[in-house]
């Protein structure tokens, strides 16, 4: 009896320092991923299960780096060849919707909640909203200092207020546009930026491209949070190509390793405390990837 009492007192002392829930080993973070592989390798779309096995793979119509997974599991992606446009494919890689643009190249797109699709056209630089029947219902002209079309615009997102948030890779700028094309907010000096997200508090999360950083900027243009290559050297942060805000508040970052293939991480999850809690690095199967999305969100 005395022995059992001593054991009970010892357990109580342990639990006081470390509650029972913390004594159980936490399962490792796993993500089901989708991404485009691009660079010094074949351009292909890949889906991985949580164990890193390829469960879906297809070759896009032409150069493709940006996509969106829809609620029904279909994929919408922009393709930049001749012709160029935006296509939706189902789980069998069959085309269920396709819009052919008359501009030189499209590399960015977004399917809206109303069923329409934003098409980020380059040459001229503008966002075209297209309905499910392929009819253009609105055009928002965008500003760029790029005379050549290829680097004019990348990811575009419709904000809750109806404006468009656009990443201008060649300009190194993130700009918010009113529907009539007026620039209502911008942040510049972000070399080769390709993606940005407006956060719930009004700040903007920006992929820092070849500046090898991820920054959060307030409405008045101040950097309020920053994650740099020096914060996690083992990541080999090379080119921040995509950003995703996860349900737990962490950030999923795509790391484009073109020119630095073979070491580091293709993608990683980082907390607001700048702790890397998950990495994806499979250099046997993949060389460099662009847009990376966790689809278990």
Coordinates of C-alpha atoms in Angstrom, one line a residue:
X1 CA 0.0 0.0 0.0
X2 CA 2.8 2.4 0.9
X3 CA 4.6 1.4 -2.3
X4 CA 1.4 2.4 -4.4
X5 CA 1.2 5.6 -2.5
X6 CA 4.8 6.5 -3.3
X7 CA 4.2 5.7 -7.0
X8 CA 1.1 7.9 -7.0
X9 CA 2.9 10.8 -5.4
X10 CA 5.7 10.5 -8.0
X11 CA 3.3 10.5 -10.9
X12 CA 1.5 13.5 -9.4
X13 CA 4.8 15.3 -9.2
X14 CA 5.7 14.5 -12.9
X15 CA 2.2 15.6 -14.1
X16 CA 2.5 18.9 -12.2
X17 CA 5.6 19.7 -14.4
X18 CA 4.5 17.9 -17.6
X19 CA 0.7 17.2 -18.0
X20 CA -0.2 13.7 -19.3
X21 CA -1.1 15.1 -22.7
X22 CA 2.5 16.3 -23.2
X23 CA 3.9 12.9 -22.1
X24 CA 2.5 11.4 -25.3
X25 CA 4.8 11.7 -28.3
X26 CA 3.3 14.0 -30.9
X27 CA 2.7 12.6 -34.3
X28 CA 5.0 14.2 -37.0
X29 CA 3.4 16.8 -39.2
X30 CA 2.4 15.4 -42.6
X31 CA 0.8 17.1 -45.6
X32 CA -0.8 15.9 -48.7
X33 CA 0.8 18.1 -51.4
X34 CA 0.2 19.3 -54.9
X35 CA 2.8 21.2 -56.9
X36 CA 4.2 22.0 -60.3
X37 CA 7.7 20.8 -60.9
X38 CA 9.5 23.3 -63.2
X39 CA 13.0 24.5 -64.0
X40 CA 15.9 22.3 -65.0
X41 CA 13.5 19.3 -65.3
X42 CA 10.3 18.3 -67.1
X43 CA 7.3 20.6 -66.4
X44 CA 4.7 18.4 -64.6
X45 CA 1.9 18.5 -62.1
X46 CA 2.3 16.1 -59.1
X47 CA 0.1 15.1 -56.2
X48 CA 1.7 13.3 -53.2
X49 CA 0.0 11.4 -50.3
X50 CA 1.0 12.0 -46.7
X51 CA 3.8 9.5 -47.1
X52 CA 5.3 11.2 -50.1
X53 CA 4.1 8.7 -52.7
X54 CA 3.0 10.0 -56.1
X55 CA -0.8 9.5 -56.5
X56 CA -1.4 11.8 -59.4
X57 CA 0.8 13.1 -62.2
X58 CA 0.3 14.8 -65.6
X59 CA 2.0 17.0 -68.1
X60 CA 0.4 20.4 -68.5
X61 CA -0.5 21.7 -71.9
X62 CA 2.5 24.0 -71.9
X63 CA 4.6 26.0 -69.4
X64 CA 2.6 26.1 -66.2
X65 CA 3.6 27.2 -62.7
X66 CA 0.4 28.3 -60.9
X67 CA -2.7 26.2 -60.1
X68 CA -5.7 26.1 -57.8
X69 CA -7.4 23.0 -56.4
X70 CA -11.2 23.3 -56.4
X71 CA -13.6 21.9 -53.7
X72 CA -14.6 19.1 -56.1
X73 CA -11.0 18.0 -56.5
X74 CA -10.5 19.4 -60.0
X75 CA -7.5 21.5 -60.8
X76 CA -7.5 24.9 -62.5
X77 CA -4.2 26.0 -64.0
X78 CA -2.8 28.6 -66.3
X79 CA -0.8 27.5 -69.3
X80 CA 1.6 29.8 -71.2
X81 CA 2.2 28.4 -74.6
X82 CA 0.6 29.0 -78.0
X83 CA -2.3 29.0 -77.5
X84 CA -2.3 30.3 -73.9
X85 CA -5.1 30.4 -71.3
X86 CA -6.6 28.7 -68.3
X87 CA -7.9 25.1 -68.1
X88 CA -9.8 23.0 -65.6
X89 CA -9.1 19.3 -65.5
X90 CA -10.8 16.5 -63.4
X91 CA -9.2 13.7 -61.5
X92 CA -8.7 11.7 -64.7
X93 CA -6.9 14.7 -66.3
X94 CA -9.8 15.3 -68.7
X95 CA -10.5 18.8 -69.7
X96 CA -13.9 20.0 -68.3
X97 CA -13.4 23.8 -69.0
X98 CA -10.9 25.8 -71.1
X99 CA -10.5 29.4 -71.9
X100 CA -8.1 30.4 -74.6
X101 CA -6.7 33.9 -74.3
X102 CA -5.7 36.2 -77.1
X103 CA -2.7 37.7 -75.2
X104 CA 0.9 36.4 -75.6
X105 CA 1.0 34.5 -72.3
X106 CA -1.1 33.6 -69.2
X107 CA 0.7 32.2 -66.1
X108 CA -1.7 33.2 -63.3
X109 CA -5.3 32.5 -62.6
X110 CA -8.0 32.1 -59.8
X111 CA -11.4 30.4 -59.8
X112 CA -13.8 32.6 -57.9
X113 CA -16.6 31.6 -55.5
X114 CA -19.2 32.7 -58.1
X115 CA -17.8 30.3 -60.7
X116 CA -16.1 32.9 -62.7
X117 CA -12.3 32.7 -63.4
X118 CA -9.7 35.4 -63.1
X119 CA -7.2 35.2 -66.0
X120 CA -3.9 37.1 -65.4
X121 CA -3.0 38.2 -69.0
X122 CA 0.4 39.5 -70.0
X123 CA 0.7 41.8 -73.0
X124 CA -1.3 43.9 -72.2
X125 CA -1.0 43.4 -68.4
X126 CA -4.6 43.0 -67.2
X127 CA -6.9 40.7 -65.2
X128 CA -9.8 39.3 -67.3
X129 CA -12.8 37.9 -65.4
X130 CA -14.4 35.1 -67.5
X131 CA -17.7 33.4 -66.8
X132 CA -18.3 29.6 -67.1
X133 CA -19.3 30.1 -70.7
X134 CA -16.1 31.8 -71.6
X135 CA -17.6 35.2 -71.8
X136 CA -15.5 38.1 -70.6
X137 CA -17.5 40.0 -67.9
X138 CA -14.9 42.4 -66.6
X139 CA -11.4 43.6 -67.3
X140 CA -9.1 45.3 -64.8
X141 CA -6.1 47.0 -66.3
X142 CA -2.9 46.6 -64.3
X143 CA 0.2 48.7 -64.2
X144 CA 3.7 47.4 -65.0
X145 CA 7.0 48.8 -66.0
X146 CA 7.8 45.7 -68.0
X147 CA 7.6 46.2 -71.7
X148 CA 8.3 42.5 -72.4
X149 CA 5.3 40.4 -71.4
X150 CA 6.8 37.4 -69.6
X151 CA 7.4 39.0 -66.2
X152 CA 4.4 41.3 -66.0
X153 CA 2.1 39.5 -63.6
X154 CA 2.0 36.2 -61.7
X155 CA -0.5 35.2 -58.9
X156 CA -3.8 37.2 -58.7
X157 CA -6.4 37.0 -55.9
X158 CA -9.8 38.6 -55.5
X159 CA -10.1 40.3 -52.1
X160 CA -13.2 40.4 -49.9
X161 CA -13.7 44.0 -50.8
X162 CA -13.8 43.2 -54.5
X163 CA -10.3 44.5 -55.3
X164 CA -7.5 42.4 -56.9
X165 CA -4.2 41.7 -55.3
X166 CA -1.6 41.1 -57.9
X167 CA 2.1 40.0 -57.8
X168 CA 4.3 41.7 -60.4
X169 CA 7.4 39.6 -60.7
X170 CA 9.4 41.9 -63.1
X171 CA 8.4 45.0 -61.1
X172 CA 9.2 43.4 -57.8
X173 CA 5.8 44.8 -56.5
X174 CA 2.6 43.7 -54.9
X175 CA -0.3 45.9 -55.9
X176 CA -4.0 46.1 -54.9
X177 CA -6.3 47.4 -57.7
X178 CA -9.8 48.7 -57.5
X179 CA -12.1 47.2 -60.2
X180 CA -11.5 50.3 -62.3
X181 CA -7.7 49.7 -62.3
X182 CA -6.8 52.3 -59.8
X183 CA -3.8 51.3 -57.5
X184 CA -5.1 51.6 -54.0
X185 CA -2.2 50.0 -52.2
X186 CA 1.3 48.7 -53.2
X187 CA 4.5 47.4 -51.7
X188 CA 7.6 47.5 -53.9
X189 CA 11.2 46.4 -53.8
X190 CA 10.5 42.7 -53.6
X191 CA 12.7 41.1 -56.3
X192 CA 11.0 38.4 -58.3
X193 CA 7.9 38.2 -56.1
X194 CA 5.3 35.8 -57.4
X195 CA 2.6 35.4 -54.6
X196 CA 1.0 37.4 -51.8
X197 CA -2.0 36.9 -49.5
X198 CA -4.1 39.5 -47.7
X199 CA -4.4 38.4 -44.0
X200 CA -7.5 38.7 -41.8
X201 CA -6.0 41.6 -39.9
X202 CA -5.4 43.7 -43.0
X203 CA -1.7 42.9 -43.3
X204 CA -0.3 41.4 -46.4
X205 CA 1.9 38.2 -46.5
X206 CA 4.4 38.5 -49.4
X207 CA 6.7 35.9 -50.9
X208 CA 10.1 37.6 -51.2
X209 CA 11.2 35.8 -54.4
X210 CA 14.9 35.8 -54.8
X211 CA 15.4 38.0 -51.8
X212 CA 15.1 34.7 -49.9
X213 CA 12.5 35.9 -47.4
X214 CA 8.9 35.9 -46.4
X215 CA 7.5 39.2 -45.1
X216 CA 4.3 40.5 -43.5
X217 CA 3.6 44.1 -44.3
X218 CA 1.1 46.4 -42.5
X219 CA -1.3 48.7 -44.5
X220 CA 1.1 51.6 -44.0
X221 CA 4.0 49.6 -45.6
X222 CA 5.9 48.6 -42.5
X223 CA 7.4 45.1 -42.2
X224 CA 5.9 43.6 -39.0
X225 CA 7.2 40.1 -39.4
X226 CA 10.0 38.5 -41.5
X227 CA 11.5 35.1 -42.1
X228 CA 14.9 35.1 -43.8
X229 CA 17.3 32.4 -45.1
X230 CA 19.5 33.0 -42.0
X231 CA 16.6 31.9 -39.7
X232 CA 16.8 28.3 -41.0
X233 CA 20.0 27.8 -43.1
X234 CA 19.3 24.1 -43.6
X235 CA 16.3 25.0 -45.7
X236 CA 18.5 26.5 -48.4
X237 CA 16.0 29.2 -49.0
X238 CA 16.5 30.1 -52.7
X239 CA 13.4 31.6 -54.2
X240 CA 10.1 32.0 -52.3
X241 CA 7.7 30.9 -55.0
X242 CA 4.4 30.4 -53.2
X243 CA 2.8 31.1 -49.8
X244 CA -0.2 29.5 -48.1
X245 CA -1.8 30.3 -44.8
X246 CA -2.7 27.1 -43.0
X247 CA -5.7 26.6 -40.7
X248 CA -3.4 26.4 -37.7
X249 CA -2.0 29.9 -38.5
X250 CA 1.3 28.6 -39.8
X251 CA 2.7 29.4 -43.3
X252 CA 3.4 26.8 -46.0
X253 CA 6.2 28.2 -48.2
X254 CA 7.3 26.9 -51.6
X255 CA 11.0 27.1 -52.2
X256 CA 12.0 27.1 -55.9
X257 CA 15.5 25.5 -56.0
X258 CA 16.3 26.2 -59.6
X259 CA 20.1 26.6 -59.9
X260 CA 20.5 25.2 -56.3
X261 CA 19.0 21.7 -56.8
X262 CA 19.9 18.8 -54.7
X263 CA 19.9 20.2 -51.1
X264 CA 17.6 22.0 -48.8
X265 CA 13.7 21.9 -48.9
X266 CA 11.3 22.2 -51.7
X267 CA 8.7 23.4 -49.2
X268 CA 8.4 24.0 -45.5
X269 CA 5.9 24.9 -42.8
X270 CA 6.9 27.7 -40.4
X271 CA 5.3 29.2 -37.3
X272 CA 4.9 32.8 -36.4
X273 CA 7.7 32.1 -33.9
X274 CA 9.9 31.3 -37.0
X275 CA 10.1 27.6 -36.0
X276 CA 10.2 25.2 -39.0
X277 CA 7.9 22.3 -38.0
X278 CA 7.8 20.4 -41.3
X279 CA 9.8 20.2 -44.5
X280 CA 9.4 18.5 -47.9
X281 CA 12.7 17.5 -49.5
X282 CA 12.7 14.7 -52.1
X283 CA 15.7 15.2 -54.3
X284 CA 15.6 11.8 -55.9
X285 CA 12.2 12.4 -57.5
X286 CA 12.1 16.2 -57.9
X287 CA 14.6 18.9 -58.8
X288 CA 12.7 22.2 -58.4
X289 CA 9.1 23.0 -57.7
X290 CA 7.1 26.2 -57.9
X291 CA 3.6 26.6 -56.5
X292 CA 3.1 24.2 -53.6
X293 CA -0.2 23.7 -51.8
X294 CA -1.2 21.5 -48.9
X295 CA -4.6 20.1 -49.9
X296 CA -5.5 18.6 -46.5
X297 CA -6.5 22.0 -45.4

